Tab-separated table of C-alpha atoms in Angstrom:
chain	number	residue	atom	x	y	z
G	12	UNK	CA	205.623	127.868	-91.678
G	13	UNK	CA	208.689	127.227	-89.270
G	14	UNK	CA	209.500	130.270	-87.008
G	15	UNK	CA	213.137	131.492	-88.141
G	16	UNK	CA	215.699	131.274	-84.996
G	17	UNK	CA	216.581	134.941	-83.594
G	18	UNK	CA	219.848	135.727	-84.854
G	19	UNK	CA	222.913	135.413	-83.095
G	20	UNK	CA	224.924	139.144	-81.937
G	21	UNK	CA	228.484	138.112	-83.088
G	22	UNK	CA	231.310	138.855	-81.138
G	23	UNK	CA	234.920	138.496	-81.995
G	24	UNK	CA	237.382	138.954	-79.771
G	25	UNK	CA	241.362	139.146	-80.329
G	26	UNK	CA	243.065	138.469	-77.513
G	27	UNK	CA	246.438	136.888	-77.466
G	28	UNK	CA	246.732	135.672	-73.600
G	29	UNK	CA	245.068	132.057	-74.111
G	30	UNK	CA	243.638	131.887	-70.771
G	31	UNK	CA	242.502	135.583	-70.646
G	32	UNK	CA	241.112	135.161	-73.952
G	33	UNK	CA	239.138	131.978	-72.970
G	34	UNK	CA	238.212	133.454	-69.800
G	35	UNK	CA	236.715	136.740	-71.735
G	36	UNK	CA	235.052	133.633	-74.044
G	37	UNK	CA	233.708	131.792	-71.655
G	38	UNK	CA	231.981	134.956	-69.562
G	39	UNK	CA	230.045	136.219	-72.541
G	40	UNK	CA	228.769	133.289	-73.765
G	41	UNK	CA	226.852	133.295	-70.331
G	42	UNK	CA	224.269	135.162	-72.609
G	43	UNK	CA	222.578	132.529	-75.084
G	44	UNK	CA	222.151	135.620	-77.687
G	45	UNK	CA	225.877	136.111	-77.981
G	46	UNK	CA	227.819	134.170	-80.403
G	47	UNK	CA	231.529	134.369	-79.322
G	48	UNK	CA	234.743	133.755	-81.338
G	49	UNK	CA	237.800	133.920	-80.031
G	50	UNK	CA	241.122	135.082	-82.033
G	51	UNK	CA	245.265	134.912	-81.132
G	52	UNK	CA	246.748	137.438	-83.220
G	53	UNK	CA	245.267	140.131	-86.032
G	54	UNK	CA	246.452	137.996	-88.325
G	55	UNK	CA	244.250	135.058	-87.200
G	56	UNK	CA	241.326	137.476	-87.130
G	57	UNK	CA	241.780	138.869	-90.760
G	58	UNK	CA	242.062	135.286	-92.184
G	59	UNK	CA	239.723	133.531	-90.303
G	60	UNK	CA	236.819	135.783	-90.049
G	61	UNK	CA	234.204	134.668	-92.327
G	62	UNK	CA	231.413	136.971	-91.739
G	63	UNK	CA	231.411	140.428	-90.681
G	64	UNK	CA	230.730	140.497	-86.822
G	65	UNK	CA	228.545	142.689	-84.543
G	66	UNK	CA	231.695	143.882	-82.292
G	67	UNK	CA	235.005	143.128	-81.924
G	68	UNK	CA	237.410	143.589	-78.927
G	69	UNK	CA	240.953	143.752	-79.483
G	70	UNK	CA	243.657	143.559	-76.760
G	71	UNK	CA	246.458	146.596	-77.247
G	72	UNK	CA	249.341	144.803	-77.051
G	73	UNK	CA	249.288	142.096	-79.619
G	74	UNK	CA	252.357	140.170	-80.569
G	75	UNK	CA	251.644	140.755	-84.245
G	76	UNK	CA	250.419	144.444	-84.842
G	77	UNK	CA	250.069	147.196	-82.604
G	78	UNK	CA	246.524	148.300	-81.118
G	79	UNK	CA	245.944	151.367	-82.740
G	80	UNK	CA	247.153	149.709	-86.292
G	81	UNK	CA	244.438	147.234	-85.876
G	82	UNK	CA	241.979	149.030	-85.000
G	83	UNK	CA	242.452	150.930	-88.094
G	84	UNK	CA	242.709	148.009	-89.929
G	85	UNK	CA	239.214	146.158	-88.378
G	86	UNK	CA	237.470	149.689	-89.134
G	87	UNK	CA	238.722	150.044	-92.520
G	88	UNK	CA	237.576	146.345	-93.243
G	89	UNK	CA	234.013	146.812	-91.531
G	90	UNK	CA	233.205	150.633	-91.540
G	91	UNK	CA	231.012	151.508	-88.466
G	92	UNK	CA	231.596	148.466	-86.753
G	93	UNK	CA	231.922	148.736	-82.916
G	94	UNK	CA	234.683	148.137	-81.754
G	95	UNK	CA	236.148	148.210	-77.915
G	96	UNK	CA	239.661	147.920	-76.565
G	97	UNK	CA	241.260	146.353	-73.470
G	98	UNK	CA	244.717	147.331	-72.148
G	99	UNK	CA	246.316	147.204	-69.030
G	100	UNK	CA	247.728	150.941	-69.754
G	101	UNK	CA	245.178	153.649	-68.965
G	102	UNK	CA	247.122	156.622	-70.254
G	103	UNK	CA	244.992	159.729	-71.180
G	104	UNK	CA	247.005	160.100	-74.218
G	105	UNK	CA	246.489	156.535	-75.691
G	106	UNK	CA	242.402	156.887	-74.461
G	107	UNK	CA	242.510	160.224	-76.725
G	108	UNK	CA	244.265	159.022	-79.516
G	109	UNK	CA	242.421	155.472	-79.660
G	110	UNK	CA	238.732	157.598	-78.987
G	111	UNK	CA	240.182	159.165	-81.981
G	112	UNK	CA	240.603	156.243	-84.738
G	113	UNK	CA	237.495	154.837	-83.967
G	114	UNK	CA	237.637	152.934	-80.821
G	115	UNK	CA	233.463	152.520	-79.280
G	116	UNK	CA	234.438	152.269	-75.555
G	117	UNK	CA	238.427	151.541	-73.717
G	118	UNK	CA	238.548	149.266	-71.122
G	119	UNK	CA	241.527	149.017	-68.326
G	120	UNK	CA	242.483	145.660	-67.989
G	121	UNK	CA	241.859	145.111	-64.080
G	122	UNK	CA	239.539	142.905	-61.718
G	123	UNK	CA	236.517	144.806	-63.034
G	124	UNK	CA	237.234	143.605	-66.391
G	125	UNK	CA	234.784	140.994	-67.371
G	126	UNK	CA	231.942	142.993	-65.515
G	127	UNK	CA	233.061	146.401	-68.028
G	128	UNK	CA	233.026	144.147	-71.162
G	129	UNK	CA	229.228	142.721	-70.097
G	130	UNK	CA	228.054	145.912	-69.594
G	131	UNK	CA	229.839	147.768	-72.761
G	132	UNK	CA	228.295	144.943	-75.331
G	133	UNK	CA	224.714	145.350	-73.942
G	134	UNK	CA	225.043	148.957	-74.472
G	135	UNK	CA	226.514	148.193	-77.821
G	136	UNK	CA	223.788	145.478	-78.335
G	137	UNK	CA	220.946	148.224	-77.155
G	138	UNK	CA	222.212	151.374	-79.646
G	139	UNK	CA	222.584	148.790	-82.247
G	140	UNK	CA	218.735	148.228	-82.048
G	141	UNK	CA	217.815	151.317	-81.469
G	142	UNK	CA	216.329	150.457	-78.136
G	143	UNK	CA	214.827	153.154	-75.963
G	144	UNK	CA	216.809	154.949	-73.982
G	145	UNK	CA	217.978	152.602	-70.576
G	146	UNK	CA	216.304	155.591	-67.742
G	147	UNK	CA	212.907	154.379	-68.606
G	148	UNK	CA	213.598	150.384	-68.338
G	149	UNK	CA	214.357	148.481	-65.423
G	150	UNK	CA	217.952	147.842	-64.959
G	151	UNK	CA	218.958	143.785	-64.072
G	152	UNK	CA	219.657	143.369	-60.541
G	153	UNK	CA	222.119	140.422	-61.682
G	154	UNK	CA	224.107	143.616	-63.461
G	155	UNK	CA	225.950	145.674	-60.953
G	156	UNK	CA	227.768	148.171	-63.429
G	157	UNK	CA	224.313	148.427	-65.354
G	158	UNK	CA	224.426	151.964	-64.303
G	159	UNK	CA	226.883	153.595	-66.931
G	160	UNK	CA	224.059	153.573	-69.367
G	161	UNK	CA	222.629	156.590	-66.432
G	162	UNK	CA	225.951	157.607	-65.756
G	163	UNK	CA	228.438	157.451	-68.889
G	164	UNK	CA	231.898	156.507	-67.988
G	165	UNK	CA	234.206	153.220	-66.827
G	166	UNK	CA	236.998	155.027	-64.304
G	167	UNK	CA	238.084	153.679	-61.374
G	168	UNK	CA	236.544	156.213	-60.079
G	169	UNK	CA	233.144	156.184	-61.275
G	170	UNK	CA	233.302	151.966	-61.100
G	171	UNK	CA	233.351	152.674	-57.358
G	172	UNK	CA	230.456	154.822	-57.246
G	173	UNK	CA	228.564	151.598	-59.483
G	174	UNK	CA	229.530	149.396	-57.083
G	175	UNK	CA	228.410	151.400	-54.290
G	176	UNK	CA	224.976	151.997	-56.420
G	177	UNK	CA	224.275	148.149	-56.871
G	178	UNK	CA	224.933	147.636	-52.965
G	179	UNK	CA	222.537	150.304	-52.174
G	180	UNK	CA	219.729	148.437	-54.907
G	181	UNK	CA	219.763	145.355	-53.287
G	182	UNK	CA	218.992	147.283	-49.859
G	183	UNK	CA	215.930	148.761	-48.667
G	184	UNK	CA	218.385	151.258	-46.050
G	185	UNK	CA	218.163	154.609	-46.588
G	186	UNK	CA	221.120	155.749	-48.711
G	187	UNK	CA	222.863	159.266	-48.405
G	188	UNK	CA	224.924	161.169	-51.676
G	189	UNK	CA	227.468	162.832	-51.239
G	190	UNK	CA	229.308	165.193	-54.380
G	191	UNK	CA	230.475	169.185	-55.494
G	192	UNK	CA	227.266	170.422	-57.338
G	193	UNK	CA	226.946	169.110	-60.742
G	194	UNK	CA	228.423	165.609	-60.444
G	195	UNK	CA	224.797	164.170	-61.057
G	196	UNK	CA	223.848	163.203	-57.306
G	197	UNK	CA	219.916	162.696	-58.964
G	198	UNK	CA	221.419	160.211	-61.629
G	199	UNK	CA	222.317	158.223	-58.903
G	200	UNK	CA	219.499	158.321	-57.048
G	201	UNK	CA	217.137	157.492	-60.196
G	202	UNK	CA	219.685	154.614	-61.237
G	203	UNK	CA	219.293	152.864	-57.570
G	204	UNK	CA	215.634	153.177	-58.075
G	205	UNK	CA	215.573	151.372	-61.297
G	206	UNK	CA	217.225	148.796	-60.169
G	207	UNK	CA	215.827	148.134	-56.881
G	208	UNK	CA	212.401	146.370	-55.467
G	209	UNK	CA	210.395	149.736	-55.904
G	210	UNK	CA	211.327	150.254	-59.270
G	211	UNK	CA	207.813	149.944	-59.882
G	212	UNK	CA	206.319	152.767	-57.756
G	213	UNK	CA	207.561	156.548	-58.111
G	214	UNK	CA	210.960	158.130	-58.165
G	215	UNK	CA	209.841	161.823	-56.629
G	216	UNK	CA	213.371	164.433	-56.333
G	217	UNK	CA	213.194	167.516	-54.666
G	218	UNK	CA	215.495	169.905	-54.202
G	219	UNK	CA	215.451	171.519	-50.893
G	220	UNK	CA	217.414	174.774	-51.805
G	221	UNK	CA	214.683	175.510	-54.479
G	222	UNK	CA	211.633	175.927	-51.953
G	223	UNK	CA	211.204	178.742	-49.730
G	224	UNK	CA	211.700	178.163	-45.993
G	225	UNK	CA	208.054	178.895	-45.578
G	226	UNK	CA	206.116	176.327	-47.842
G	227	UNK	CA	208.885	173.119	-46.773
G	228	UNK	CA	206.052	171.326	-44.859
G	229	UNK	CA	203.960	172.104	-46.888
G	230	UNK	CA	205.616	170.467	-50.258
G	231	UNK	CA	206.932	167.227	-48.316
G	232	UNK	CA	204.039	166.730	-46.518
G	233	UNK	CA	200.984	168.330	-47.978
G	234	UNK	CA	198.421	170.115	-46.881
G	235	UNK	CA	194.175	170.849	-46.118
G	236	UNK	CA	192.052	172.981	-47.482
G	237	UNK	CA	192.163	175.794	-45.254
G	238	UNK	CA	195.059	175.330	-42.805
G	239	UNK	CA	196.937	178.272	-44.195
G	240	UNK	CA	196.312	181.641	-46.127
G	241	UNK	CA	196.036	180.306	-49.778
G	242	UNK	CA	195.350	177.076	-49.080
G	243	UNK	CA	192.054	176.819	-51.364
G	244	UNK	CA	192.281	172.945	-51.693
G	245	UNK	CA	193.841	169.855	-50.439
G	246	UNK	CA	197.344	169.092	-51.285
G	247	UNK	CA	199.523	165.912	-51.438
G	248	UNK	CA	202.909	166.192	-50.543
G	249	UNK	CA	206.037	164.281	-52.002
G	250	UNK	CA	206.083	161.886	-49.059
G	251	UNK	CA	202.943	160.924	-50.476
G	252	UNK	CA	203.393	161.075	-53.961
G	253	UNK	CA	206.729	158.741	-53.524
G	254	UNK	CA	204.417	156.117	-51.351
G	255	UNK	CA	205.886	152.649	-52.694
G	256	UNK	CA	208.692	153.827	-54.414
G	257	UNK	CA	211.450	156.115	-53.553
G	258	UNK	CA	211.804	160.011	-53.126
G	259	UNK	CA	214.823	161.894	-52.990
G	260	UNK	CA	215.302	165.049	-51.158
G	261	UNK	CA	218.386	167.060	-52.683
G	262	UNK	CA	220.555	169.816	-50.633
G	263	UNK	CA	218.967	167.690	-47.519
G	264	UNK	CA	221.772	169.845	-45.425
G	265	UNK	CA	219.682	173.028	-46.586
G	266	UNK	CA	216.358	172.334	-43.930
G	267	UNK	CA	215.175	174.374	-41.354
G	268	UNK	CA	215.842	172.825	-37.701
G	269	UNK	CA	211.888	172.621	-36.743
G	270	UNK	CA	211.447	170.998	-40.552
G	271	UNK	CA	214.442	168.820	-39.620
G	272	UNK	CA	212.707	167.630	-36.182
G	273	UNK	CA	209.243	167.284	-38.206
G	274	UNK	CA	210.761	164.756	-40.640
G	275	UNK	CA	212.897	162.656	-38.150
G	276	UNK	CA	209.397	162.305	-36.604
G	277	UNK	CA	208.091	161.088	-40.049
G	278	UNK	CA	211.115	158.813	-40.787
G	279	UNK	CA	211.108	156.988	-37.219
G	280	UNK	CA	206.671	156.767	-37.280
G	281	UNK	CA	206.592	155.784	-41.021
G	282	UNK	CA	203.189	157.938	-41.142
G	283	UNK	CA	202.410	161.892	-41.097
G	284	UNK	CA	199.975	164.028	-41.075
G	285	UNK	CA	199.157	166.660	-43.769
G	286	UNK	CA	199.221	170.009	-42.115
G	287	UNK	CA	195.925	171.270	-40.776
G	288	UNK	CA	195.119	167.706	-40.681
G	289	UNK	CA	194.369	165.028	-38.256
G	290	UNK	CA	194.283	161.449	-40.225
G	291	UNK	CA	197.522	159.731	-39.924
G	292	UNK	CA	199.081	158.419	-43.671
G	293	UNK	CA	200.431	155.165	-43.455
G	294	UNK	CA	204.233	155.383	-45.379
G	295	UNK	CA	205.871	153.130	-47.029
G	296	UNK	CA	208.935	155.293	-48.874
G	297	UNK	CA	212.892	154.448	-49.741
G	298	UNK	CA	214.433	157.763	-48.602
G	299	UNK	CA	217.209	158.463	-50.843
G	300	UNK	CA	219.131	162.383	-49.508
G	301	UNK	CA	222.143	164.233	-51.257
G	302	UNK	CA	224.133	167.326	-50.445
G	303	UNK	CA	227.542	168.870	-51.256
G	304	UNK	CA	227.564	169.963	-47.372
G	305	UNK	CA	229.739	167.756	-44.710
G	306	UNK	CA	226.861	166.577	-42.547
G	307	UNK	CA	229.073	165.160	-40.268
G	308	UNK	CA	230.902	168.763	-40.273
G	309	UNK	CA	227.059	170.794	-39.476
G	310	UNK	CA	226.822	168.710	-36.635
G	311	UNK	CA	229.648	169.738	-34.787
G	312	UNK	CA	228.362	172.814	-35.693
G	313	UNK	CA	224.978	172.446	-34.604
G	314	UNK	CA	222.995	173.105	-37.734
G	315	UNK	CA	222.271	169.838	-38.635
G	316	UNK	CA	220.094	167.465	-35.854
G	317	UNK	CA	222.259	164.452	-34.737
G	318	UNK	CA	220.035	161.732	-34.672
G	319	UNK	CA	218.344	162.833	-38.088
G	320	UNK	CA	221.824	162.741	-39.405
G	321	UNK	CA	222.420	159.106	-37.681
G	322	UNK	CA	218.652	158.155	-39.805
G	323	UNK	CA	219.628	159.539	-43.169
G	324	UNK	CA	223.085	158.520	-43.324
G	325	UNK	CA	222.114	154.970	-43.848
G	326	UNK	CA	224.274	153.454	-46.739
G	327	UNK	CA	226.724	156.501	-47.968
G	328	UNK	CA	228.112	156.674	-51.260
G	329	UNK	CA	230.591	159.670	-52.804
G	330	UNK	CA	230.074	160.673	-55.884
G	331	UNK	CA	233.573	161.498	-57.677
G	332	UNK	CA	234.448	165.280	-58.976
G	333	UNK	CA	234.640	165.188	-62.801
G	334	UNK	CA	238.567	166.251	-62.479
G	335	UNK	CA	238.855	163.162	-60.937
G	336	UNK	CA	237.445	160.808	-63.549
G	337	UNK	CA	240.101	160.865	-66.713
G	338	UNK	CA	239.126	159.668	-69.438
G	339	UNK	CA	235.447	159.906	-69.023
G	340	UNK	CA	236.012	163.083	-69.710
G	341	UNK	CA	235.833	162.741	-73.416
G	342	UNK	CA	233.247	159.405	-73.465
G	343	UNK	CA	230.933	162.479	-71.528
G	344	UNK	CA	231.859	164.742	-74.070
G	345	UNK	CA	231.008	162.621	-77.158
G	346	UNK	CA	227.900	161.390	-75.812
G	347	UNK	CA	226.675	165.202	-74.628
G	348	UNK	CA	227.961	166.232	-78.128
G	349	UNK	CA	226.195	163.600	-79.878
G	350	UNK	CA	222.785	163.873	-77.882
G	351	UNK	CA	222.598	167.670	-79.106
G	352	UNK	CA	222.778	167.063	-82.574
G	353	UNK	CA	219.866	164.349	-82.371
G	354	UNK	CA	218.212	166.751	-80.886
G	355	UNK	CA	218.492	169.737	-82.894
G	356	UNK	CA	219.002	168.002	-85.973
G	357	UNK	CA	222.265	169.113	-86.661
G	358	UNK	CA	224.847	166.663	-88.479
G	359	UNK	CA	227.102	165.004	-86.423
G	360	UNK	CA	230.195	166.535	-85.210
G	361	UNK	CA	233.549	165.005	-84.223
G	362	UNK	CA	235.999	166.254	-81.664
G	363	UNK	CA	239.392	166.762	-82.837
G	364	UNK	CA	242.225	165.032	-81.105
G	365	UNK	CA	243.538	168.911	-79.807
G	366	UNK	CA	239.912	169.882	-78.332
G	367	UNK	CA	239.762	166.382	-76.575
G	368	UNK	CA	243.143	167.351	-74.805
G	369	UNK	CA	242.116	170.716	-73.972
G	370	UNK	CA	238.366	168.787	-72.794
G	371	UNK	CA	241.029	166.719	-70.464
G	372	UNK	CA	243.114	169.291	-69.192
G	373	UNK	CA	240.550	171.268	-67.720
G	374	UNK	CA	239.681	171.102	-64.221
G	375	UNK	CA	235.636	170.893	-64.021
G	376	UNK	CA	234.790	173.475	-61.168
G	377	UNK	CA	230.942	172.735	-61.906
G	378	UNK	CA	231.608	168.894	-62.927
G	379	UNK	CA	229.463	167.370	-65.594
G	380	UNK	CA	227.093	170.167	-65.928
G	381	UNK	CA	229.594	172.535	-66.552
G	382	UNK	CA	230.847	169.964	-69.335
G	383	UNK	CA	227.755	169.792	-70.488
G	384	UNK	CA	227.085	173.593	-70.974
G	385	UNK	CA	230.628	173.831	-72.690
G	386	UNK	CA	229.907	171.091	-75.206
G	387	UNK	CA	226.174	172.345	-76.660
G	388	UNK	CA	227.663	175.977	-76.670
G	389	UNK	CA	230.974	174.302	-78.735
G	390	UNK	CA	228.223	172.644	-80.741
G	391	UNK	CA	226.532	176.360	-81.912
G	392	UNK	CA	229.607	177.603	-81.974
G	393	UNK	CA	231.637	175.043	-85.046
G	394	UNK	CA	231.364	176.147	-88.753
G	395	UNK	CA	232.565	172.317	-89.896
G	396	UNK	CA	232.046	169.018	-89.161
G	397	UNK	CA	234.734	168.545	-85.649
G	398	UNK	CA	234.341	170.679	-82.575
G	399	UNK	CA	238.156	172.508	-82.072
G	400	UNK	CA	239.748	173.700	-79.410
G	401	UNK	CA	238.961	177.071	-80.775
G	402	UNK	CA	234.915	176.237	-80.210
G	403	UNK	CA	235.437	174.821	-76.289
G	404	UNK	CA	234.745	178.238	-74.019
G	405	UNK	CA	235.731	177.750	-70.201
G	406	UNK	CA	235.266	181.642	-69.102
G	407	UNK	CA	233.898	182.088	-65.560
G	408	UNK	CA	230.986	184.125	-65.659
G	409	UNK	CA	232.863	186.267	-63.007
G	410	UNK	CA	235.522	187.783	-66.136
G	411	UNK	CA	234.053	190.835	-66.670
G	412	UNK	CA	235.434	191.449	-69.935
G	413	UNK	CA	234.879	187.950	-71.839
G	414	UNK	CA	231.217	188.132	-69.288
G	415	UNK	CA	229.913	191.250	-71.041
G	416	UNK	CA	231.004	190.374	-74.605
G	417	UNK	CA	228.442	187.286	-74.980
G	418	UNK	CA	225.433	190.223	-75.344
G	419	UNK	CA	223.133	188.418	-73.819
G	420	UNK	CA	219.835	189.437	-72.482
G	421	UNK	CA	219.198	190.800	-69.401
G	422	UNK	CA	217.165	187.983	-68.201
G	423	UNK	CA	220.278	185.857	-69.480
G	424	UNK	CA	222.550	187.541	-67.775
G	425	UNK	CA	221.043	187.796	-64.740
G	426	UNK	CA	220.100	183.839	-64.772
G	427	UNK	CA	224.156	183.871	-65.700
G	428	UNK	CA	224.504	186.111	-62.420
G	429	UNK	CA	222.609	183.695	-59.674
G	430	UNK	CA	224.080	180.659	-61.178
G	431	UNK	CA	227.494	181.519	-60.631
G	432	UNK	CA	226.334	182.904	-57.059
G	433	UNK	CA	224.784	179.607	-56.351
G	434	UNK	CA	227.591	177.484	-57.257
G	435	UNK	CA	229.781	179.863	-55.067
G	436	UNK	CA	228.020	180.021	-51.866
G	437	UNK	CA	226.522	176.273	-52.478
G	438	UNK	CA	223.111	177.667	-52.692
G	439	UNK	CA	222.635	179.593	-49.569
G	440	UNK	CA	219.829	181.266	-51.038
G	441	UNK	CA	219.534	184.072	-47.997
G	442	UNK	CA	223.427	185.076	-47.771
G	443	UNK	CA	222.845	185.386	-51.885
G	444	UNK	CA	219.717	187.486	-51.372
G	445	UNK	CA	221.570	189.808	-49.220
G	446	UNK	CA	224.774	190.085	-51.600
G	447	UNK	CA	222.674	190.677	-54.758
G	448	UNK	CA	220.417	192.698	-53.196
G	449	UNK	CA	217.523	190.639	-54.438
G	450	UNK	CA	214.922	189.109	-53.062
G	451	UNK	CA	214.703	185.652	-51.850
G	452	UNK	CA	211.728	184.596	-53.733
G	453	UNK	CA	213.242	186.209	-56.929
G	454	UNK	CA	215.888	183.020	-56.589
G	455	UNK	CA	213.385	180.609	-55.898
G	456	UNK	CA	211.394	181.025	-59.093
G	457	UNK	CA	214.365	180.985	-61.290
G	458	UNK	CA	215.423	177.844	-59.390
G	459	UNK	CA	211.917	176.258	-59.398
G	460	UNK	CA	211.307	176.673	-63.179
G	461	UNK	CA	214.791	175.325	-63.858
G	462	UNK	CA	216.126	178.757	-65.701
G	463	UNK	CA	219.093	178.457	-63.092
């Protein structure tokens, strides 16, 4: 019996700029599985349209009907069908409102245009099959902005960081993050692996603030049995473990000056030595570093070694502050929303059009984390089927009042407690120590085991 041909993902697109639309055309039909059709007006859509599509983009500002109209219209017609706009406006408002009625993604009409549209369908394309999710599958190295399915979002802003991230992939330089805590400076890291030459061999992160001062050497570059009290066996560090691939060391700005002479040592050799040891380990490792420090700013101060700075800094990219990101915002917010009701089985929840401006208003102190937190706790927190304004809490832990009403545990609380501490005094884990009145091993666990 004949094999049945694969069938075609149907695209429609309504676009009433002949050249733009035949441009649009033209660049997704690059893709043999995409069947393209291109329409003038709304009206030509409606009455020409034979079968139901797969997606449909439609431009804003159509001669015939106005954006938001059709979209209602093409959603009405063909409930649950993606669909994803293009404007050259990129008002908050109109992102809101269109997020609203139904729209799947918003896309700026700008030079990054065609490359947005690629990546939205295949993301479209992906969901529709129920693929798995894109952090365990290679990325295409032909697809620069292939990293919004790490890193949710289509800003200027964030577009800068992609194409800083598909440089980086197509380097073997060392590459050095930059970003306020919580902007997802691991993201990154894991989404240039992916897509790079050693996506293949190991992504290892560590995050310096998290290990004591003490056992550094140790965890990057192992140990013997017996060179220190409590070493009872052999142990591989993450220089090792990350042999072939990449590792990524977090809050880089946080090592000790001998550890900081040690690993310029390692970086320059490309070998080590375990300590206690004498056998020299061949190394073959992408070093990918991130901090929320100025590096450039501890040199001058004399904290951070010069010439380890001048090895790291290798290809730098910044990673944006959520404030600065508009209306990613809300395409975080949905997807974080969304992703907690999979996972508690809880029936999906919408975001009304008032908690989406009061989501945009706000100014992000701890970034996407802090988002995050807001958006599960909004999530517990609605008795219907849309998360209001009502169920979004931004209270600073440091509030004493609203602080003490949550009755929490005391193990919640004080996890509340270092947190906000951490974020303060950008994980200084000593000065902390000494203001808490703690000790500094008493951080380090709830940092290590991720209650913090």
């Amino acid at each position: 019996m004949k094999p049945q041909p694969l069938k075609k993902f149907r695209i429609a697109v309504i676009e009433d700029d002949l050249w733009y639309g035949q441009l649009l055309q033209y660049h997704l039909s690059q893709n043999p599985d995409y069947e393209v059709a291109l329409y003038a007006s709304g009206k030509e859509f409606f009455s020409g349209v034979r079968e139901r599509p797969d997606l449909v983009t439609i431009d804003f500002s159509l001669p015939d009907i106005a954006g938001d109209q059709l979209l209602k219209k093409v959603t009405q017609l063909y409930p649950g069908l993606p669909v994803i706009v293009i404007s050259a406006q990129s008002k908050i408002g109109t992102v809101v409102e269109l997020l609203k009625l139904g729209a799947t993604d918003y896309l700026v009409k700008d030079e990054h245009t065609r490359q947005s549209l690629w990546n939205a369908v295949r993301v479209v394309r992906e969901n529709a099959a129920q693929n798995q999710p894109a952090a365990s599958t290679p990325l295409a190295l032909d697809d620069p902005h292939g990293f919004s399915t790490l890193l949710k979002g289509n800003s200027p802003a964030i577009r800068r960081t992609f194409d800083m991230m598909a440089r980086a992939a197509q380097t073997p330089v060392n590459v050095s993050i930059n970003g306020e805590t919580g902007t997802g400076k691991e993201l990154v890291a894991k989404g240039i692996h992916l897509q790079s030459e050693r996506r293949k061999g190991p992504f290892v992160a560590v995050n310096m603030a998290a290990i004591p001062s003490e056992l550094v050497e140790s965890e990057l570059f192992g140990h013997e049995k017996g060179a220190f009290t409590g070493a009872i066996g052999r142990k591989i560090g993450k220089f090792e473990e990350a042999n072939q691939g990449t590792l990524f060391l977090d809050e880089i700005g946080e090592l000790h000056p001998v550890i900081q002479s040690k690993l310029l040592r390692v970086l320059q050799e490309r070998e080590m030595q375990r300590v206690g040891g004498s056998d020299k380990i061949k190394l073959n490792v992408r070093l990918v570093t991130a901090t929320h420090k100025n590096l450039a700013e501890e040199v001058s101060k004399g904290t951070f070694r010069e010439d380890l700075y001048f090895r790291i800094m290798g290809l730098p990219i910044v990673l944006p502050p959520l404030r600065e990101r508009g209306p990613d915002i809300v395409v975080l917010a949905q997807h974080f929303l969304a992703a907690f009701c999979k996972e508690y089985q809880k029936r999906p929840l919408l975001l009304s059009a008032a908690a989406q401006a009061k989501l945009v208003a706000y100014d992000y102190p701890g970034n996407v984390r802090e988002l995050k937190t807001v958006l599960e706790l909004a999530a517990v927190l609605s008795n219907g089927h849309e998360i209001r304004p009502a169920d979004l809490m931004f209270t600073p832990p440091a509030r004493g009042k609203d602080f003490l009403s949550d009755e929490k545990t005391l193990r919640e609380y004080t996890r509340t407690i270092i947190r906000y501490h951490l974020d303060k005094y950008s994980n200084n884990v000593p000065l902390i120590a000494e203001k808490l009145g703690i000790g500094r091993s008493t951080i380090y666990k709830l940092v290590q085991d991720g209650d913090v």
